[in-house]
Amino acid sequence: MTATVVAQILVDEIFYRYGPFEVLLSDRGTNFRSKLVSEVLRILKINHKLTSGYYLQCNDLTERYNQTWEQGVGKQLKAENSLDWDLYLQPFNFSYRTTPHAETCLTPFQLTYGYEPTHLLRVEPVSPDARSPPIAYNDYYSVIR
């Protein structure tokens, strides 16, 4: 992944969605240490910390996720002799985010948003009679605050 792609993903998929954070912890990959990514982080006043080289435990959550990915999707890709890992990424991420973790007994989605998502396979149509009347945006905002 190039530095341009990393910077674009940080801005489009992370900062615009969640807002910039205070610290970015990354490995020592050249894409993260590039002038472009460094400049984006400097402009947004984000402190960039690098993991120790060749010390996988330093970034253990990422390594654990990668291990789970390999056990799930990696085996499927090998069985199909496929390189189309990108086709499996979002379905796998949804499954991962909606599976309770042993230590917390909660899903990552629930810990992030405070509720469980509607699963794609459990969606039931709602009859027009059962729908709630429209709510004013200000009322809705005061409810979710």
Backbone as a ProteinNet text record, in pm:
[ID]
protein_1_A
[PRIMARY]
MTATVVAQILVDEIFYRYGPFEVLLSDRGTNFRSKLVSEVLRILKINHKLTSGYYLQCNDLTERYNQTWEQGVGKQLKAENSLDWDLYLQPFNFSYRTTPHAETCLTPFQLTYGYEPTHLLRVEPVSPDARSPPIAYNDYYSVIR
[TERTIARY]
85.9	0	90.5	66.5	151.1	116.6	206.4	183.2	59.7	38.5	-78.9	-207.3	-210.3	-328.2	-348.5	-241.2	-251.8	-308.3	-254.1	-303	-449.8	-487.5	-626.1	-720.7	-681.8	-765.5	-777.8	-666.9	-672.6	-772	-764.8	-852.9	-996.9	-1018.4	-1155.1	-1227.5	-1158.2	-1224.8	-1215.8	-1118.5	-1102.1	-1138.2	-1064.6	-1083.1	-1219.8	-1267.8	-1400	-1511.7	-1488.9	-1592	-1591.4	-1472.5	-1462.8	-1396.9	-1339.3	-1263	-1119	-1027.6	-887.3	-866.5	-768.9	-738.1	-608.4	-569.2	-450.1	-321.6	-325	-203.6	-232.2	-140.5	-144.8	-29.3	-60.5	41.4	47	162.4	176	307.9	320.3	448.8	544.6	661.7	764.4	765.3	653	643.8	671.9	736.6	773.5	650.9	537.8	416.3	368.2	386.6	347	450.8	576.1	683	709.3	624.6	644.8	623.4	676.5	658.2	511.1	437.7	296.2	215.2	228.8	154.5	199.7	329.9	381.5	321.8	308.5	252.2	103.6	28.5	-113.5	-126.2	-45.2	-50.5	-8	91.5	137.4	27.1	-36.7	-143	-257.1	-290.1	-401.2	-357.9	-228.9	-173.9	-190.6	-157.1	-164.4	-23	-1.7	127.9	145.1	253.2	277.5	379.7	337.9	428.2	447.4	569.7	603.8	630	586	614.6	761.4	811.2	948.9	961.7	1071.6	1092.7	1106.2	1043.3	1051.8	1006.1	913	858.8	707	653.9	512.1	419	462.3	376.1	344.5	424.2	402.4	268.7	226.6	101.1	12.8	-9.2	-71.2	-215.2	-291.7	-430	-434.1	-346.6	-339.7	-294.6	-194.3	-144.1	-251.4	-331	-439.3	-545.4	-578.9	-674.7	-621.6	-494.5	-435.1	-439.7	-417.8	-424.3	-567.4	-665.4	-805.6	-841.1	-794.1	-816	-758.5	-635.6	-569.1	-646.3	-694.8	-770	-902.5	-964.6	-1094.4	-1083.7	-1044.7	-1043.3	-923.5	-809.6	-689.3	-707.4	-768.6	-793	-887.5	-988.7	-1084.3	-1014.8	-930.3	-858.4	-766.2	-698.8	-609.7	-689.5	-803.3	-886.2	-936.7	-967.3	-1017.6	-904.6	-781.8	-666.3	-692.7	-737.3	-780.3	-692.5	-678.1	-608.3	-704.8	-833.7	-934.8	-973.7	-874.6	-900.6	-992.3	-988.4	-1068.4	-1218.3	-1258.5	-1400.4	-1450.5	-1359.9	-1396.2	-1379.8	-1313.8	-1276.2	-1395.5	-1490.6	-1602.6	-1694.5	-1730.3	-1809.5	-1736	-1604.8	-1528.2	-1527.3	-1503.5	-1500.8	-1634.5	-1744.5	-1875.8	-1892.4	-1853.9	-1862.2	-1775.4	-1654.6	-1562.1	-1618	-1670.8	-1721.5	-1849.3	-1920.3	-2047.3	-2039.4	-1918.5	-1897.3	-1846.5	-1911.8	-1863.6	-1721.8	-1640.6	-1504.6	-1502.2	-1416.5	-1412.3	-1388.5	-1301.1	-1265	-1374.1	-1441.1	-1542.2	-1683.9	-1704.7	-1838.1	-1928.2	-1869.2	-1941.6	-1878	-1953	-1897.6	-1823.1	-1723.6	-1658.6	-1757.6	-1856.4	-1958	-2032.3	-2073.3	-2147.8	-2062.5	-1935.2	-1846.6	-1823.9	-1829.3	-1808.2	-1934	-2048.9	-2170.5	-2274.8	-2260.9	-2354.5	-2479.5	-2488	-2602.3	-2556.8	-2638.8	-2609	-2669.3	-2599	-2654.3	-2761.8	-2842.4	-2934.5	-2852.9	-2857.5	-2780.9	-2851.6	-2773.4	-2826.9	-2926.5	-2907	-2994.4	-3115.6	-3124.8	-3236.8	-3329.6	-3316	-3399.2	-3538.7	-3638.4	-3776.9	-3845	-3923.4	-3991.8	-4090.1	-4098.9	-4191.4	-4310.7	-4428.7	-4548.5	-4561.7	-4620.9	-4637.2	-4715.7	-4808.4	-4887.8	-4802.6	-4696.5	-4616.3	-4506.1	-4484	-4375.7	-4408.6	-4305.2	-4320.7	-4339.8	-4409.2	-4420.8	-4283.1	-4260.9	-4130.5	-4099.8	-3974	-3931.4	-3849.8	-3865.2	-3788.4	-3641.3	-3553.6	-3409.9	-3362.3	-3412.2	-3370.1	-3413.9	-3535.5	-3582.7	-3497.3	-3466.9	-3383.6	-3245.4	-3187.4	-3054.7	-3055.2	-3160.1	-3164.6	-3181.8	-3244	-3260.9	-3128.1	-3049.1	-2925	-2808.7	-2822.4	-2712.9	-2689.7
-117.2	0	123.5	213.5	331.9	435	529.9	637.3	718.5	737.6	812.3	740.2	609.5	530.3	535.7	522.6	529.3	664.4	773.2	907.1	923	873.5	884	806.3	686.6	605.8	672.8	723.8	793.1	908.6	988.1	1104.4	1062.8	983.1	950.7	853.3	750.7	643.9	660.1	734.8	748.6	890	990.1	1125.9	1183.3	1163.9	1216.2	1141.3	1016.6	937.4	958.6	958.3	962.1	1088.6	1167	1283.1	1241.8	1337.9	1303.7	1264.7	1181.4	1136.6	1200.9	1176.6	1241.1	1169.6	1036.1	957.8	850.5	834	723.2	630.4	506.3	404.3	317.1	312.2	231.1	155.9	61.3	-6.4	87.5	38.4	122.3	112.7	74.8	65.9	200.5	195.4	319.8	401.6	334.8	408.8	496	450.5	529.8	636.8	614.3	709.8	807.3	808.4	894.7	1042	1127.8	1272.4	1310.2	1245.3	1276.4	1246.5	1125.8	1088.7	1175.4	1199.1	1284.9	1424.8	1477.8	1611.9	1614.6	1512.9	1504.6	1502	1420.8	1410	1540.9	1608.2	1735.7	1840.8	1851	1950.1	1926.5	1800.4	1767.1	1755.1	1784.9	1781.5	1644.2	1541.3	1403.4	1355.1	1307	1254.2	1114.7	1093.5	964.5	885.9	771.7	682.6	556.1	507.3	387.7	271.3	153.5	34.6	-1.2	-77.7	-125.5	-221.4	-212	-301	-445.5	-535.3	-680	-720.3	-644.9	-678.8	-679.7	-794.5	-804	-776.1	-806.8	-786.6	-639.1	-549.9	-406.7	-363.1	-429.8	-396.6	-521.2	-576.8	-708.6	-715.2	-606.7	-610.8	-628	-558	-572.4	-712.1	-761.9	-895.9	-1001	-981.9	-1076.2	-1072.8	-953.2	-940.2	-1010.3	-987.5	-1051.4	-1203.5	-1254.3	-1399.2	-1449.8	-1376.5	-1414.3	-1409.7	-1306.6	-1295.3	-1416.3	-1451.8	-1565.1	-1694.8	-1713.4	-1834.9	-1839.7	-1725.5	-1722.8	-1713.7	-1599.7	-1574.3	-1638	-1637.5	-1693.3	-1836.9	-1917.6	-2058	-2069.3	-1984.1	-1985.8	-1949	-1848.2	-1805.8	-1916.1	-1983.1	-2092.6	-2207.9	-2239.6	-2349.4	-2320.3	-2195.2	-2156.8	-2119.2	-2119.5	-2076.9	-1938.4	-1847.1	-1714.8	-1606.4	-1497.5	-1379.8	-1263.4	-1289.2	-1184.2	-1158.3	-1130.5	-1110	-990.5	-890.2	-770.5	-799.1	-906.5	-943.1	-992.7	-1040.1	-1096	-996.2	-884.5	-793.7	-737.5	-674.9	-613.3	-715.8	-827.2	-927.7	-981.9	-1004.6	-1052.3	-947.7	-821.4	-715.5	-704	-714.5	-708.1	-824	-942.1	-1058.9	-1040.6	-991.8	-969.7	-865.5	-757	-647.7	-684.1	-787.1	-823.9	-956.6	-1004.2	-1126.8	-1089.5	-1137.5	-1104.9	-1157.4	-1076.4	-1116.6	-1179.8	-1277.7	-1357.1	-1270.6	-1173.3	-1095.2	-997.9	-934.3	-833.5	-889	-1000.6	-1058.9	-963.8	-864.7	-769.1	-766.5	-716	-704.7	-571.7	-564.6	-436	-329.3	-369.1	-274.5	-216	-301.9	-256.7	-164.5	-195.7	-110.2	24.9	28.3	153.4	239.2	178.1	255.1	245.6	151.5	140.8	60.6	-1.8	-86.8	-191.8	-292.1	-396.6	-358.8	-385.4	-352.4	-451.9	-411.8	-505.2	-588.5	-718.4	-805.1	-817.5	-829.9	-833.3	-946.1	-1058.3	-1173.3	-1173.8	-1076.7	-1072.9	-954.8	-889.1	-772.9	-819.7	-766	-798.1	-670.5	-679.4	-558.4	-507.8	-378.6	-316	-265.8	-299.3	-254.3	-102.8	-36.4	109.6	152.8	67.7	102.2	106.1	26.4	14.7	119.4	194.6	293.2	408.5	456.9	571.7	698.4	794.4	921.9	987.4	1069.8	1135.1	1217.9	1220.5	1295.7	1415.4	1526.5	1645.9	1621.8	1676	1654.4	1700.2	1812.4	1860.9	1765.2	1710	1612.7	1487.1	1441.5	1322	1344.9	1460.8	1492	1491.2	1545.6	1547.7	1407.1	1317.4	1179	1104.5	1122.9	1046	1107.9	1227.7	1291	1228.9
0	0	0	-89.5	-101.1	5.9	24.9	121.4	83.7	-44.8	-90.5	-51.1	-67.7	-30	121.2	199.1	345.5	387.4	332.4	366.8	328.1	210.8	164.3	255.3	295.6	385.3	521.5	573.8	703	698.3	593.2	582.9	555	449.8	406.8	498.9	543.5	618.9	770.5	818.2	963.4	1009.1	962.5	1013.8	980.7	856.3	821.5	893	927	993.5	1145	1206.9	1352.9	1405.9	1317.8	1360.3	1386.1	1381.8	1406.1	1552.2	1576.4	1711.8	1756.7	1880.9	1935.5	1896.6	1890.9	1867.2	1763	1668.7	1573.5	1607.6	1639.7	1663.5	1539.4	1475.5	1354.8	1358.4	1266.6	1252.3	1178.7	1150.3	1088.6	936.1	878.3	732.7	667.5	553	484.6	445.4	422.9	387.3	503.4	628.2	744.4	777.4	739.2	770.6	656.2	557.2	440.2	475.8	390.3	409.3	399.7	309.7	290.8	416.9	470.3	591.5	708.5	720.5	828.2	820.8	700.4	683.1	719	678.7	716	868.2	933.6	1079.3	1145.6	1089.6	1146.2	1137.1	1020.7	1001.6	1100.4	1124.8	1215.1	1361	1387.2	1523.3	1587.7	1511.2	1559.3	1587.8	1708.8	1750.4	1690.4	1616.5	1551.9	1632	1684.4	1757.4	1675.7	1674.1	1597.2	1691.3	1651.7	1731.1	1716.9	1811.7	1804.6	1687.5	1617.2	1504.2	1547.8	1475.4	1498.4	1638.2	1695.8	1827.4	1814.3	1770.7	1735.7	1852.9	1975.2	2091	2114.8	2057.3	2076.1	2016.6	1914.1	1847.4	1847.7	1966.8	1978.4	1929.8	1941.4	1892.8	1741.3	1673.2	1527.5	1490	1560.1	1530.2	1557.4	1662.5	1693.7	1583.8	1536.9	1427	1302.6	1270.6	1152.6	1164.1	1284.6	1306.8	1283.3	1333.6	1313.6	1165	1095.1	949.7	878.5	913	847.6	872.8	995.7	1028.2	952.9	935.1	867.9	718	670.2	526.3	457.9	523.6	461.8	418.6	503.6	468.4	349.3	346.8	235.8	104.9	109.6	-11.3	-61.6	31.2	-8.3	-68.4	-7.1	-56.9	-198.2	-225.3	-357.7	-453.1	-402	-481.4	-540.6	-454.2	-497.6	-436.6	-507.4	-456.6	-433.9	-445.8	-434.6	-289.3	-203.7	-61.8	-37.6	-126.3	-107.5	-111.8	-178.4	-182.8	-47.5	35.6	165.3	279.6	254.5	361.8	438.3	370.5	442	509.7	443.5	515.8	638.8	625.9	741.3	852.2	816.7	917.7	989.9	916.3	980.4	1077.9	1035.7	1123	1247	1228.1	1339.8	1436.3	1382	1465.8	1540	1494.1	1557.5	1631.8	1657.2	1734	1872.4	1979.3	2114.1	2136.5	2201.7	2234.5	2372.6	2389.2	2512.1	2635.8	2626	2744	2786.7	2691.4	2724.7	2723.5	2655.8	2633.6	2554.2	2491.3	2408.3	2270	2173.7	2039.1	2026.2	1937.3	1912.8	1865.8	1786	1740.1	1859.6	1951.8	2069.3	2156.1	2171.3	2250.2	2183	2051.1	1978.8	1975.8	1945.1	1920.8	2032	2122.4	2233.3	2203.8	2088.9	2054.5	1954.8	1936.2	1838.2	1703.6	1594.7	1463.2	1422.6	1327.5	1265.4	1168.2	1184.7	1095.7	961.7	858.9	723.1	701.7	766.3	744.9	837.1	927.8	1020.6	995.6	884.8	855.9	816.6	884.7	852	804.5	699.3	652.7	757.5	767.9	862	781.8	830.4	758.7	772.5	675	682.7	806.1	854.7	972.9	1099.3	1103.5	1225.2	1234.8	1131.8	1132.9	1226.6	1293.7	1383.3	1301.3	1358.3	1287	1278.3	1179.3	1166.6	1290.8	1327.5	1444.8	1396.9	1464	1428.1	1459.6	1377.8	1396.4	1533.7	1582.1	1714.2	1824	1810.8	1909.4	1905	1786.3	1770.3	1830.3	1803.6	1855.7	2008.2	2069.9	2216.5	2273.2	2196.8	2241.8	2240.1	2136	2124.3	2200.1	2250	2325.1	2455.9
[MASK]
+++++++++++++++++++++++++++++++++++++++++++++++++++++++++++++++++++++++++++++++++++++++++++++++++++++++++++++++++++++++++++++++++++++++++++++++++

